[in-house]
GROMACS .gro file of C-alpha atoms in nm:
model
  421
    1UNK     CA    1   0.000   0.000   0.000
    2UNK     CA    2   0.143   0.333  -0.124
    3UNK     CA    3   0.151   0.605   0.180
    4UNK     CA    4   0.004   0.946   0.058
    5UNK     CA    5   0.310   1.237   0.072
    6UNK     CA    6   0.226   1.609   0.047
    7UNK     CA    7   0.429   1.822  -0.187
    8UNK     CA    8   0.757   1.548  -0.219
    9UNK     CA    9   0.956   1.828  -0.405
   10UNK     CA   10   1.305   1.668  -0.495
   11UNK     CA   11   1.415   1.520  -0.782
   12UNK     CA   12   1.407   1.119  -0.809
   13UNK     CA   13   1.651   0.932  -1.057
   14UNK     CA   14   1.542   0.812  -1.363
   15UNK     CA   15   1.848   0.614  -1.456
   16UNK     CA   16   1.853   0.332  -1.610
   17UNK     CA   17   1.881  -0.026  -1.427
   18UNK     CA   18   2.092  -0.220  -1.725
   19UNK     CA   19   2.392  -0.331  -1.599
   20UNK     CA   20   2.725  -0.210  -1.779
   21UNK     CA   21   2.826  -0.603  -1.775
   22UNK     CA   22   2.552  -0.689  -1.996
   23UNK     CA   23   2.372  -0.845  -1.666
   24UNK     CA   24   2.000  -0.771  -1.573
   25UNK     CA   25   1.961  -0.716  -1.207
   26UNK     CA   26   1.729  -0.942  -1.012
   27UNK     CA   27   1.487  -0.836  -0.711
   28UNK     CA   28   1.597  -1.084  -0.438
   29UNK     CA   29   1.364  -0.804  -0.225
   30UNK     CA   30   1.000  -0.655  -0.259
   31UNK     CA   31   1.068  -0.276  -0.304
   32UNK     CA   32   1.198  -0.170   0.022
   33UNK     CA   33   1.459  -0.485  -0.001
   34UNK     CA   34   1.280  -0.687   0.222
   35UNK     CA   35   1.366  -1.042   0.264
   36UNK     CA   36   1.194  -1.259   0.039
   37UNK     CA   37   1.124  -1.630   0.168
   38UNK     CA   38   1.471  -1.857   0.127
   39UNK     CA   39   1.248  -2.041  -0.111
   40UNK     CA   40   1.199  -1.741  -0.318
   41UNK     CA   41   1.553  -1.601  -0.270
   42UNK     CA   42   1.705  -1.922  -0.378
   43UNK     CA   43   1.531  -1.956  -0.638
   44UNK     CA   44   1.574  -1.611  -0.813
   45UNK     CA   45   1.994  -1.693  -0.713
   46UNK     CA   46   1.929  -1.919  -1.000
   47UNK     CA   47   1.772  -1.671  -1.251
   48UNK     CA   48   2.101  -1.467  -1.267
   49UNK     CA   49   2.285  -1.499  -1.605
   50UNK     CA   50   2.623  -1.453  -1.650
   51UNK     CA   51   2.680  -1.395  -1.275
   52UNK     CA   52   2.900  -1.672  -1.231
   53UNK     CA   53   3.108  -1.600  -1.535
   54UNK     CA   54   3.139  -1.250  -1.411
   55UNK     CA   55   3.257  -1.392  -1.047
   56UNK     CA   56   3.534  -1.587  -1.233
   57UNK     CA   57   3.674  -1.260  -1.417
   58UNK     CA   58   3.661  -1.090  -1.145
   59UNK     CA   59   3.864  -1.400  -0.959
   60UNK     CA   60   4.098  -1.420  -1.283
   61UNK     CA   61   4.146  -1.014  -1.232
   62UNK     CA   62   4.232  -1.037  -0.888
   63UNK     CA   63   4.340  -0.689  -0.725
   64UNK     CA   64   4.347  -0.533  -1.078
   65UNK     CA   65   4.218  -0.177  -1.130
   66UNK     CA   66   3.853  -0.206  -1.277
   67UNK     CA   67   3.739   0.139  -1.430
   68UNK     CA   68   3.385   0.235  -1.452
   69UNK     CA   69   3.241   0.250  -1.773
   70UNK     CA   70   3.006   0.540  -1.969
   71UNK     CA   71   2.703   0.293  -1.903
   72UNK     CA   72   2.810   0.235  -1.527
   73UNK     CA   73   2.823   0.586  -1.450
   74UNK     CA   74   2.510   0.746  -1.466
   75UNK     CA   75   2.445   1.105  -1.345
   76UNK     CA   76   2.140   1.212  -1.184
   77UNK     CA   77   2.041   1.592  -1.263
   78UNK     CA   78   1.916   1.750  -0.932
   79UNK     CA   79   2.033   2.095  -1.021
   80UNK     CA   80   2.314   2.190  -1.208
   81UNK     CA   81   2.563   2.325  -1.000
   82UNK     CA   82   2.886   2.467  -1.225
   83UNK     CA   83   3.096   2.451  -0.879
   84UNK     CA   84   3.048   2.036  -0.857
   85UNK     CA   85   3.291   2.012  -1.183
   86UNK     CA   86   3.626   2.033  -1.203
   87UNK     CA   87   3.665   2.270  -1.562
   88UNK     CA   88   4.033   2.128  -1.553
   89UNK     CA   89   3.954   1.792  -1.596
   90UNK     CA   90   3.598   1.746  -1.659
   91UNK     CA   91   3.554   1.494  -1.432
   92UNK     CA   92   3.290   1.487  -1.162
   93UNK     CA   93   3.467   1.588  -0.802
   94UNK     CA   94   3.467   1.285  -0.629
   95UNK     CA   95   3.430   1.071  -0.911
   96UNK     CA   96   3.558   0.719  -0.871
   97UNK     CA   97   3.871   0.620  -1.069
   98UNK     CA   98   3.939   0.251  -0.978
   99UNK     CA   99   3.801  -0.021  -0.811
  100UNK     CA  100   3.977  -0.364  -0.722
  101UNK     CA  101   3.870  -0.683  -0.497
  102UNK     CA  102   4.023  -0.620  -0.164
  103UNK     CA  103   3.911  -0.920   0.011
  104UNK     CA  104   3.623  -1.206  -0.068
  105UNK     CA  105   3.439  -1.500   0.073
  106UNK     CA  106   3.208  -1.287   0.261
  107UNK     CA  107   2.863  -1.337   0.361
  108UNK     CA  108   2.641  -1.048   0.349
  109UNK     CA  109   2.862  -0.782   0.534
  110UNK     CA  110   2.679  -0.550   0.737
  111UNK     CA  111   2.947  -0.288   0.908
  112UNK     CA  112   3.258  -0.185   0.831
  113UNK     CA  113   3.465   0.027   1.075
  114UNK     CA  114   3.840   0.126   1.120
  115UNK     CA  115   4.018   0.100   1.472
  116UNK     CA  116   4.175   0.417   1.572
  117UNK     CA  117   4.534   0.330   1.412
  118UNK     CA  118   4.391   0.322   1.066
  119UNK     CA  119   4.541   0.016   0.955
  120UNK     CA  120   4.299  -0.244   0.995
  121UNK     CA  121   3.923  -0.286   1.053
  122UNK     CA  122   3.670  -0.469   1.225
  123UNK     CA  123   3.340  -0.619   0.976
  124UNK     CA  124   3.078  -0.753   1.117
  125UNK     CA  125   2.860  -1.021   0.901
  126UNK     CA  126   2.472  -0.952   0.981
  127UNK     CA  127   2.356  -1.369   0.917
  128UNK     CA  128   2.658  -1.519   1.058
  129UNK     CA  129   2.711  -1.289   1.377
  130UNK     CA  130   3.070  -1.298   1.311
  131UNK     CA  131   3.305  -1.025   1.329
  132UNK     CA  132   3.642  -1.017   1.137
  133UNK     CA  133   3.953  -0.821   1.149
  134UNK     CA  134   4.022  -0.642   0.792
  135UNK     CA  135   4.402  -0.580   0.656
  136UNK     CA  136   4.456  -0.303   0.439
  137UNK     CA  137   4.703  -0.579   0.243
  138UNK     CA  138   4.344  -0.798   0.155
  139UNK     CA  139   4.390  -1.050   0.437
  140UNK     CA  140   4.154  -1.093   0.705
  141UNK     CA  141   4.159  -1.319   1.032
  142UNK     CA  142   3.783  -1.375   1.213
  143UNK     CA  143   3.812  -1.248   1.587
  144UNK     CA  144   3.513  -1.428   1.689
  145UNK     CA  145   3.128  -1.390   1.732
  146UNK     CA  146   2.815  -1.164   1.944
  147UNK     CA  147   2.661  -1.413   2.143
  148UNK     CA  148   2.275  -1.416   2.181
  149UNK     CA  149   2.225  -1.286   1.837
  150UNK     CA  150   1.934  -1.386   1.666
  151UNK     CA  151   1.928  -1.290   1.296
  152UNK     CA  152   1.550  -1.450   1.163
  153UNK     CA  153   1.233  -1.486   1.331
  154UNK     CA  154   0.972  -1.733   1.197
  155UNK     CA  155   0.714  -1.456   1.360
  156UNK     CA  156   0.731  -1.199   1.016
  157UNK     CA  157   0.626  -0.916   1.293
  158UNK     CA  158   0.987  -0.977   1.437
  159UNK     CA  159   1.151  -1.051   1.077
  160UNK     CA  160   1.486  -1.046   0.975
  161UNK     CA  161   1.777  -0.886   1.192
  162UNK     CA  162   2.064  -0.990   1.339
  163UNK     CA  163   2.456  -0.844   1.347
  164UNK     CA  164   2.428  -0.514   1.240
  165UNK     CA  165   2.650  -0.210   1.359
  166UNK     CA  166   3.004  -0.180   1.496
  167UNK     CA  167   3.204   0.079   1.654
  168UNK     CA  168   3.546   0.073   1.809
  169UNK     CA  169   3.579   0.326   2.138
  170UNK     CA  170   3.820   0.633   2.010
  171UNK     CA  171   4.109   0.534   2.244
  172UNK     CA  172   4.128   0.187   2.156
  173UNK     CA  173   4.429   0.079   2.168
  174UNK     CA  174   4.389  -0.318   2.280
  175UNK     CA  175   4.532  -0.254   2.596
  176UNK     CA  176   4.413   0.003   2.828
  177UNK     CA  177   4.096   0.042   2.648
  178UNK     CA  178   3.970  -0.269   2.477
  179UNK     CA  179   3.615  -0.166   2.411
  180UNK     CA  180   3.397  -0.212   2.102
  181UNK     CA  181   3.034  -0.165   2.037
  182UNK     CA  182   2.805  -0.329   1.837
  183UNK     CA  183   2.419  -0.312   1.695
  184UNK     CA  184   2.307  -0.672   1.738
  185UNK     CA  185   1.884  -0.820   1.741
  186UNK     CA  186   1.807  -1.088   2.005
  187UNK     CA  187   1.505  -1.256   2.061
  188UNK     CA  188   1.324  -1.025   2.193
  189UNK     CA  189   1.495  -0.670   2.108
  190UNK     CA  190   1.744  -0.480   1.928
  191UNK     CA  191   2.067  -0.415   2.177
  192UNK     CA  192   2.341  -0.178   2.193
  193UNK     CA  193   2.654  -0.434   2.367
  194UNK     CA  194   3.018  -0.407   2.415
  195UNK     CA  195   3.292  -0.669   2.367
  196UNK     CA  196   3.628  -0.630   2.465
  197UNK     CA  197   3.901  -0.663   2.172
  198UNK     CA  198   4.271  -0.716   2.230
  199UNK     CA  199   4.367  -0.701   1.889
  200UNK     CA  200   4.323  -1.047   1.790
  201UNK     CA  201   3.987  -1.178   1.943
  202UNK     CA  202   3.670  -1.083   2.117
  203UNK     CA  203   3.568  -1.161   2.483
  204UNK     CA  204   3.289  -1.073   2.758
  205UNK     CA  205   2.945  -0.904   2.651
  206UNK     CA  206   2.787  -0.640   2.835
  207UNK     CA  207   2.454  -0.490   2.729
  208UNK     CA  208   2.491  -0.110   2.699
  209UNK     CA  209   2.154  -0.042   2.624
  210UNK     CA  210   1.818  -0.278   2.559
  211UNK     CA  211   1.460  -0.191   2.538
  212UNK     CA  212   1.475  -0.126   2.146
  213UNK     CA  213   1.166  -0.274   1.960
  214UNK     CA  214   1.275  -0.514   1.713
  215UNK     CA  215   1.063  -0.571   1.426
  216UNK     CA  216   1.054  -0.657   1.014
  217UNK     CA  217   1.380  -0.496   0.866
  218UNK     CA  218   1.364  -0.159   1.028
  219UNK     CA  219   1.580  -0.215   1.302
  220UNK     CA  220   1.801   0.099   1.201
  221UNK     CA  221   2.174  -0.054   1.308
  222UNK     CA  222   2.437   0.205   1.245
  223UNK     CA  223   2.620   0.301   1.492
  224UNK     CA  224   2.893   0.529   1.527
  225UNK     CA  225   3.144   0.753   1.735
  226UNK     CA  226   3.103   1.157   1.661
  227UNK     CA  227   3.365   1.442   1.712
  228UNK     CA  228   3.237   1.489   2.015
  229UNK     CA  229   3.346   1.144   2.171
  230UNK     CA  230   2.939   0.983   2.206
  231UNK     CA  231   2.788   0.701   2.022
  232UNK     CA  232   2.541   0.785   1.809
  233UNK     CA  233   2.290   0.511   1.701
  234UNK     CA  234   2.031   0.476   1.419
  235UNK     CA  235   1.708   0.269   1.525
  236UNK     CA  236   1.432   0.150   1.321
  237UNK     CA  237   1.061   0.250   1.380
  238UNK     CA  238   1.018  -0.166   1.416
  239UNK     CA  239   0.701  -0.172   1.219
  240UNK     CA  240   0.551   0.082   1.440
  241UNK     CA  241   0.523   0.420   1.292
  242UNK     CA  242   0.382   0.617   1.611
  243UNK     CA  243   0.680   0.566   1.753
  244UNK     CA  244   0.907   0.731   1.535
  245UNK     CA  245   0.695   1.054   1.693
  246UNK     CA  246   0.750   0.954   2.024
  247UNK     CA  247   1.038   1.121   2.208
  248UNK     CA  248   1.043   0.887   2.500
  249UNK     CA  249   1.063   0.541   2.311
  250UNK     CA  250   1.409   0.415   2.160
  251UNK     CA  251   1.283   0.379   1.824
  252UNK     CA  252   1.260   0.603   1.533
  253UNK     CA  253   1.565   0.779   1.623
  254UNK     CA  254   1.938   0.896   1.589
  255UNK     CA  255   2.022   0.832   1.974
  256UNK     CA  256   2.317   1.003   2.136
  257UNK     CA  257   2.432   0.832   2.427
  258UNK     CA  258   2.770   0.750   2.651
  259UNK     CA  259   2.995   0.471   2.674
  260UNK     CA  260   2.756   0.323   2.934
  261UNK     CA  261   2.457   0.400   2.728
  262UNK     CA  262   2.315   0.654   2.932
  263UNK     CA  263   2.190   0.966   2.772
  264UNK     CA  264   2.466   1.210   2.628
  265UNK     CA  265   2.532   1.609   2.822
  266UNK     CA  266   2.302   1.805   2.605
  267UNK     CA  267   2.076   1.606   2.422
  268UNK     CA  268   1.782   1.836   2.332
  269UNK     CA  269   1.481   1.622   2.544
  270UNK     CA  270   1.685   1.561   2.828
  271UNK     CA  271   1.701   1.166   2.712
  272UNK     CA  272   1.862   0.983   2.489
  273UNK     CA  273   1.703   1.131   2.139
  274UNK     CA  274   1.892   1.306   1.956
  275UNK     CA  275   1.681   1.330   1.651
  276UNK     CA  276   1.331   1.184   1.554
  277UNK     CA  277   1.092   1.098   1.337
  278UNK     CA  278   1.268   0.849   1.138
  279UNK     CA  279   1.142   0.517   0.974
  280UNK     CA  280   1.425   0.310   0.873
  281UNK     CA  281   1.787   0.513   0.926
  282UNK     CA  282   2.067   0.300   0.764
  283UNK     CA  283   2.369   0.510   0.782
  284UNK     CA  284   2.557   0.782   1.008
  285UNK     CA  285   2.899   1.000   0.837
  286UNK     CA  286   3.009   1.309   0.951
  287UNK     CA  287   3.191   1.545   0.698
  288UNK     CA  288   3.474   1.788   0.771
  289UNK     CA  289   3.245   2.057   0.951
  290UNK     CA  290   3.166   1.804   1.150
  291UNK     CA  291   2.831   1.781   1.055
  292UNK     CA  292   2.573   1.446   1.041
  293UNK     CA  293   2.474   1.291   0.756
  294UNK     CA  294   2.203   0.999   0.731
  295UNK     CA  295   2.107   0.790   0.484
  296UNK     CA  296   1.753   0.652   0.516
  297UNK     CA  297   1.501   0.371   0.349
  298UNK     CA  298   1.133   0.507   0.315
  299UNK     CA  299   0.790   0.332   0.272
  300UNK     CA  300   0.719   0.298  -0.075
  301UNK     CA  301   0.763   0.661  -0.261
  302UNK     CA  302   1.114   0.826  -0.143
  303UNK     CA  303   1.399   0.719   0.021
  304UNK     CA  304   1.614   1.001   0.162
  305UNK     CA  305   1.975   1.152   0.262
  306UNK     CA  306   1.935   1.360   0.565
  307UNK     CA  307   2.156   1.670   0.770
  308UNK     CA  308   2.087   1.578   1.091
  309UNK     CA  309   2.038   1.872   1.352
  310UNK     CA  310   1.986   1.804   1.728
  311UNK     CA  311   1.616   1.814   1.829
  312UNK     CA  312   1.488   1.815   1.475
  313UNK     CA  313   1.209   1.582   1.313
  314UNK     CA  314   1.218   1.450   1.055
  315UNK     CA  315   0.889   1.351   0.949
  316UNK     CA  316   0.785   0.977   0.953
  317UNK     CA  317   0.536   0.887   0.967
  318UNK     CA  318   0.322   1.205   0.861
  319UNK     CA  319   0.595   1.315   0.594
  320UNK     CA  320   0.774   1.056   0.326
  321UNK     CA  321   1.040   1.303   0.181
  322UNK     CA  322   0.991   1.649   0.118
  323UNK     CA  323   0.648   1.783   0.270
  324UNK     CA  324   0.521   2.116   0.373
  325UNK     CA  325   0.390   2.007   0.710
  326UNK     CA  326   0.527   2.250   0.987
  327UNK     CA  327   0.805   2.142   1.219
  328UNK     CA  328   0.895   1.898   0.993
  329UNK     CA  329   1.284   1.907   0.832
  330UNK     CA  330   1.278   1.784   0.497
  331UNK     CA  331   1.579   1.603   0.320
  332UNK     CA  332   1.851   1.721   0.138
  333UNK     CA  333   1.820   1.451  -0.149
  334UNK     CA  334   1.535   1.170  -0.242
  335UNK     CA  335   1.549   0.869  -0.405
  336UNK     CA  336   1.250   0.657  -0.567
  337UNK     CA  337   1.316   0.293  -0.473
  338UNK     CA  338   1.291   0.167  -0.792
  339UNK     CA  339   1.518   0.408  -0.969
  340UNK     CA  340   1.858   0.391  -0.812
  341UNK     CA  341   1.745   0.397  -0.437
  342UNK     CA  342   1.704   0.210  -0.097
  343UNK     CA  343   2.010   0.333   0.033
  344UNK     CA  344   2.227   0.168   0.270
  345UNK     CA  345   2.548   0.353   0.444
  346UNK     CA  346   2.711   0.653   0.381
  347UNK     CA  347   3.085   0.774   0.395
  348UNK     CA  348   3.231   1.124   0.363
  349UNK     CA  349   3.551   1.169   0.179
  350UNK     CA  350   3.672   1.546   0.092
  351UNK     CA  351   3.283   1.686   0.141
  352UNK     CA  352   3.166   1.424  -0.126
  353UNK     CA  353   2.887   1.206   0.038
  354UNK     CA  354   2.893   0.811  -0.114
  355UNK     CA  355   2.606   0.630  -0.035
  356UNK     CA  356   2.564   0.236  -0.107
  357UNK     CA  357   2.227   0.115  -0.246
  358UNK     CA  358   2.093  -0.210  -0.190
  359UNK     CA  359   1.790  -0.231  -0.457
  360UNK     CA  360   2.001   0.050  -0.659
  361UNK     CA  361   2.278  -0.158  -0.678
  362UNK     CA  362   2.512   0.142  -0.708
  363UNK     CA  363   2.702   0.386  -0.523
  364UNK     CA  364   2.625   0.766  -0.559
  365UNK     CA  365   2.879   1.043  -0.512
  366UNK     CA  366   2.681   1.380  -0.411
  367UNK     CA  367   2.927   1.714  -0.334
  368UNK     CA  368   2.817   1.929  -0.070
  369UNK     CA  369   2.802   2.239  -0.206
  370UNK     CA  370   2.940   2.575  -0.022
  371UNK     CA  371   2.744   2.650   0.232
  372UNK     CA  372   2.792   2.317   0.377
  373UNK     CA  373   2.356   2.261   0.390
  374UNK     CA  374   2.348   2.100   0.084
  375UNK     CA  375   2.438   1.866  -0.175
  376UNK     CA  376   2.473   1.927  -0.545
  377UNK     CA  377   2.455   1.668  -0.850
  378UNK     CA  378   2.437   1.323  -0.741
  379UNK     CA  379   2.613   1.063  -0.996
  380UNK     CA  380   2.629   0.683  -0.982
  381UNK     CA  381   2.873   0.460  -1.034
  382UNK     CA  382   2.868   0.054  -1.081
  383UNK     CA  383   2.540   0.019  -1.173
  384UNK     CA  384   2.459  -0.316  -1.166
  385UNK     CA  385   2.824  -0.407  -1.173
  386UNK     CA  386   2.819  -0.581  -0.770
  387UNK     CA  387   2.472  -0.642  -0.711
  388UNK     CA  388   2.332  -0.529  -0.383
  389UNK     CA  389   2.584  -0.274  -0.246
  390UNK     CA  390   2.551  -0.213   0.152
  391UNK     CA  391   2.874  -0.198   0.402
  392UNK     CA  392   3.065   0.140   0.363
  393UNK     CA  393   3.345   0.366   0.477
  394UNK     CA  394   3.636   0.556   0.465
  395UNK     CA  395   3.954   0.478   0.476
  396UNK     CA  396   4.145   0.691   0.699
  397UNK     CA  397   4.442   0.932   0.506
  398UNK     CA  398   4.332   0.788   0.203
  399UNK     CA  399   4.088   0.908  -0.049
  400UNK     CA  400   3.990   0.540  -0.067
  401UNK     CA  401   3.640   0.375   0.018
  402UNK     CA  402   3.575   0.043   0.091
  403UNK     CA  403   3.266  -0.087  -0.026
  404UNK     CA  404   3.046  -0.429   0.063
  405UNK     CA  405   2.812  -0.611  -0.152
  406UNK     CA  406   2.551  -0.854  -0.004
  407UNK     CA  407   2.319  -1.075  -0.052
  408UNK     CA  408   2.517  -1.272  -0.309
  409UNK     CA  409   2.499  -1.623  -0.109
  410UNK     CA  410   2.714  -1.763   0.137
  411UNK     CA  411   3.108  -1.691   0.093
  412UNK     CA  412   3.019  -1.485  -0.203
  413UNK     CA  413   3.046  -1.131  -0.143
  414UNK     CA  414   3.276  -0.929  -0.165
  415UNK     CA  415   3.500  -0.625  -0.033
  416UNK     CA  416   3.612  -0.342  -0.302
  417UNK     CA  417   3.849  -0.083  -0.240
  418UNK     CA  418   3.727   0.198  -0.432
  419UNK     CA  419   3.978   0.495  -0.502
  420UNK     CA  420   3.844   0.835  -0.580
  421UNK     CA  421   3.939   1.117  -0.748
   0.00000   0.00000   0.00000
């Protein structure tokens, strides 16, 4: 059932879905990417021709540099902003110039996130509930698994969740401080937990914070340490809309909270809320004013890429992108789901926001423009080219991203290492 939207005002891509390997993209999700049954996903797995001629290329290529082609770069016109271009060379700022296979043999990677040295990550694998230990060199060691996760739920009300979000404490150093966080569904709820990490495995569990409805796929899961030293985490609306407009529940929300999970000095409500008014929030980047960007998944008519501002709401469930409703604080992009959208996670490198794209299968580059409110002309990149595109983030002193597909089947996704210019 499509949700009525008042005055949705942004432009929504209209490019096309061909892939630039000559491969037609199939649904494994109902237009919000939704799990499908495992009978139905399995059986679309088979429907997929030339995939597993283009998995042996790529295996044949190994870390080779793959350029994007004319086809798998497609530009979406939201307004035409002369500043977004560099005259000298033409090329898009931010634009993609390589991508290579940094590591594979994944299954469905959720979260990727650097420790504080910058030279390896941790990656968390949503189905699985392990969590693995990323070399920039391509190798990667698995430092063990978040107990009492519980990814699937034969109750569809509680749905599909499972390892979701990690974030390493700023002074980690495997010693002295040995904490990491992570975004994790159990039975009964969604949980904010620590682990302790020496560097080469995981030990102890601690909840942080509980009480967050789990329910369907919007169980949110990003979460992430800000410039100001608190976690900030993205939660679902958990198939409840009402709450998303509730500033004393959990869900709904960008929370900002401490290292014990209470609620962070100066939140606007005097709780835990940061923001509200959200239905599905999938990713969390700042850029280098230090402001929050978030990615989110919609109903059924926009998805969106939010500024996030402390006290403000942002709509859901009375406003689907851009609406005219007072109080409300309305996007700074829109996607339609079936043209390029459902976004996943974001990363900010040089004030260029990526964001991955699960049904889109792509990952769009948008420039924030001058005054630092607003974004300029999104372009996409890999259309098509690595299916279902979700884990995402920067690598530190690099312009480099690295980039997770998912939803490929089990030890078949991969992690790119995407240079840009």
């Amino acid at each position: 059932m499509r949700r009525a939207v008042t005055g949705a005002s942004s432009f929504a891509s209209n490019a096309p879905t061909d892939s630039p390997h000559g491969i037609q993209p199939v649904a494994l999700h109902d237009t919000k990417g939704r799990r499908m049954s495992r009978l139905a996903h399995s059986a679309l797995h088979g429907l997929r021709p030339g995939r597993a001629a283009l998995a042996a290329a790529t295996a044949l290529l190994g870390t080779c540099v793959l350029q994007p082609t004319a086809s798998a770069a497609v530009t979406e016109h939201t307004a035409s902003r002369a500043a977004d271009i560099d005259t000298s060379t033409r090329a898009y700022r931010g634009a993609p110039v390589g991508a290579s296979v940094l590591s594979d043999k994944w299954t469905r990677p959720w979260a990727i996130s650097f420790l504080p040295d910058g030279k390896k990550a941790l990656v968390t694998e949503r189905r699985t509930s392990e969590v693995w230990v990323q070399s920039r060199d391509g190798s990667k060691k698995k430092a063990g698994k978040v107990p009492h996760t519980v990814a699937d739920d034969a109750d569809p009300a509680v749905g599909s969740g499972g390892l979701l979000g990690v974030a390493p404490s700023p002074t980690w150093n495997g010693t002295t401080d040995r904490n990491v966080f992570f975004v994790h569904t159990v039975a009964h709820e969604t949980r904010v937990a620590k682990m302790q990490f020496d560097g080469a495995s995981l030990s102890g569990y601690t909840v942080v914070l509980g009480g967050i409805a789990r329910g369907g796929d919007h169980n949110g899961g990003k979460i992430a340490f800000g410039p100001d030293g608190y976690l900030y985490v993205a939660t679902g609306d958990a198939l409840k809309p009402s709450l998303a407009q509730n500033k004393n529940s959990l869900n709904g929300k960008v929370l900002r909270i401490t290292k014990s999970g209470a609620a962070a000095p100066g939140n606007p409500f005097g709780n835990r809320v940061y923001s509200y008014g959200h239905r599905n929030p999938q990713g969390l980047a700042w850029d280098a004013r230090g402001r929050l960007w978030e990615t989110e998944i919609g109903d059924s008519a926009w998805d969106e890429l939010n500024l996030i501002s402390a006290g403000a709401n942002y709509g859901w469930p009375m406003c689907e992108g851009s609406c005219s409703t007072a109080g409300m604080t309305n996007p700074k992009h829109v996607w339609k789901p079936a043209s390029g959208g459902v976004p996943a996670q974001l990363a900010v490198v040089d004030d260029v926001v990526y964001v991955s794209t699960l049904r889109g299968q792509r990952l769009w580059a948008l420039p924030i423009d001058g005054t630092g409110k607003d974004v300029g002309t999104a372009k996409a990149y890999y259309n098509g080219a690595y299916g279902r595109l979700r884990a995402l983030t920067k690598v530190p002193g690099a312009d480099e991203l690295w980039l997770g597909s998912t939803d490929r089947g089990d030890d078949r996704d991969r992690i790119l290492k995407i240079t840009v210019n």
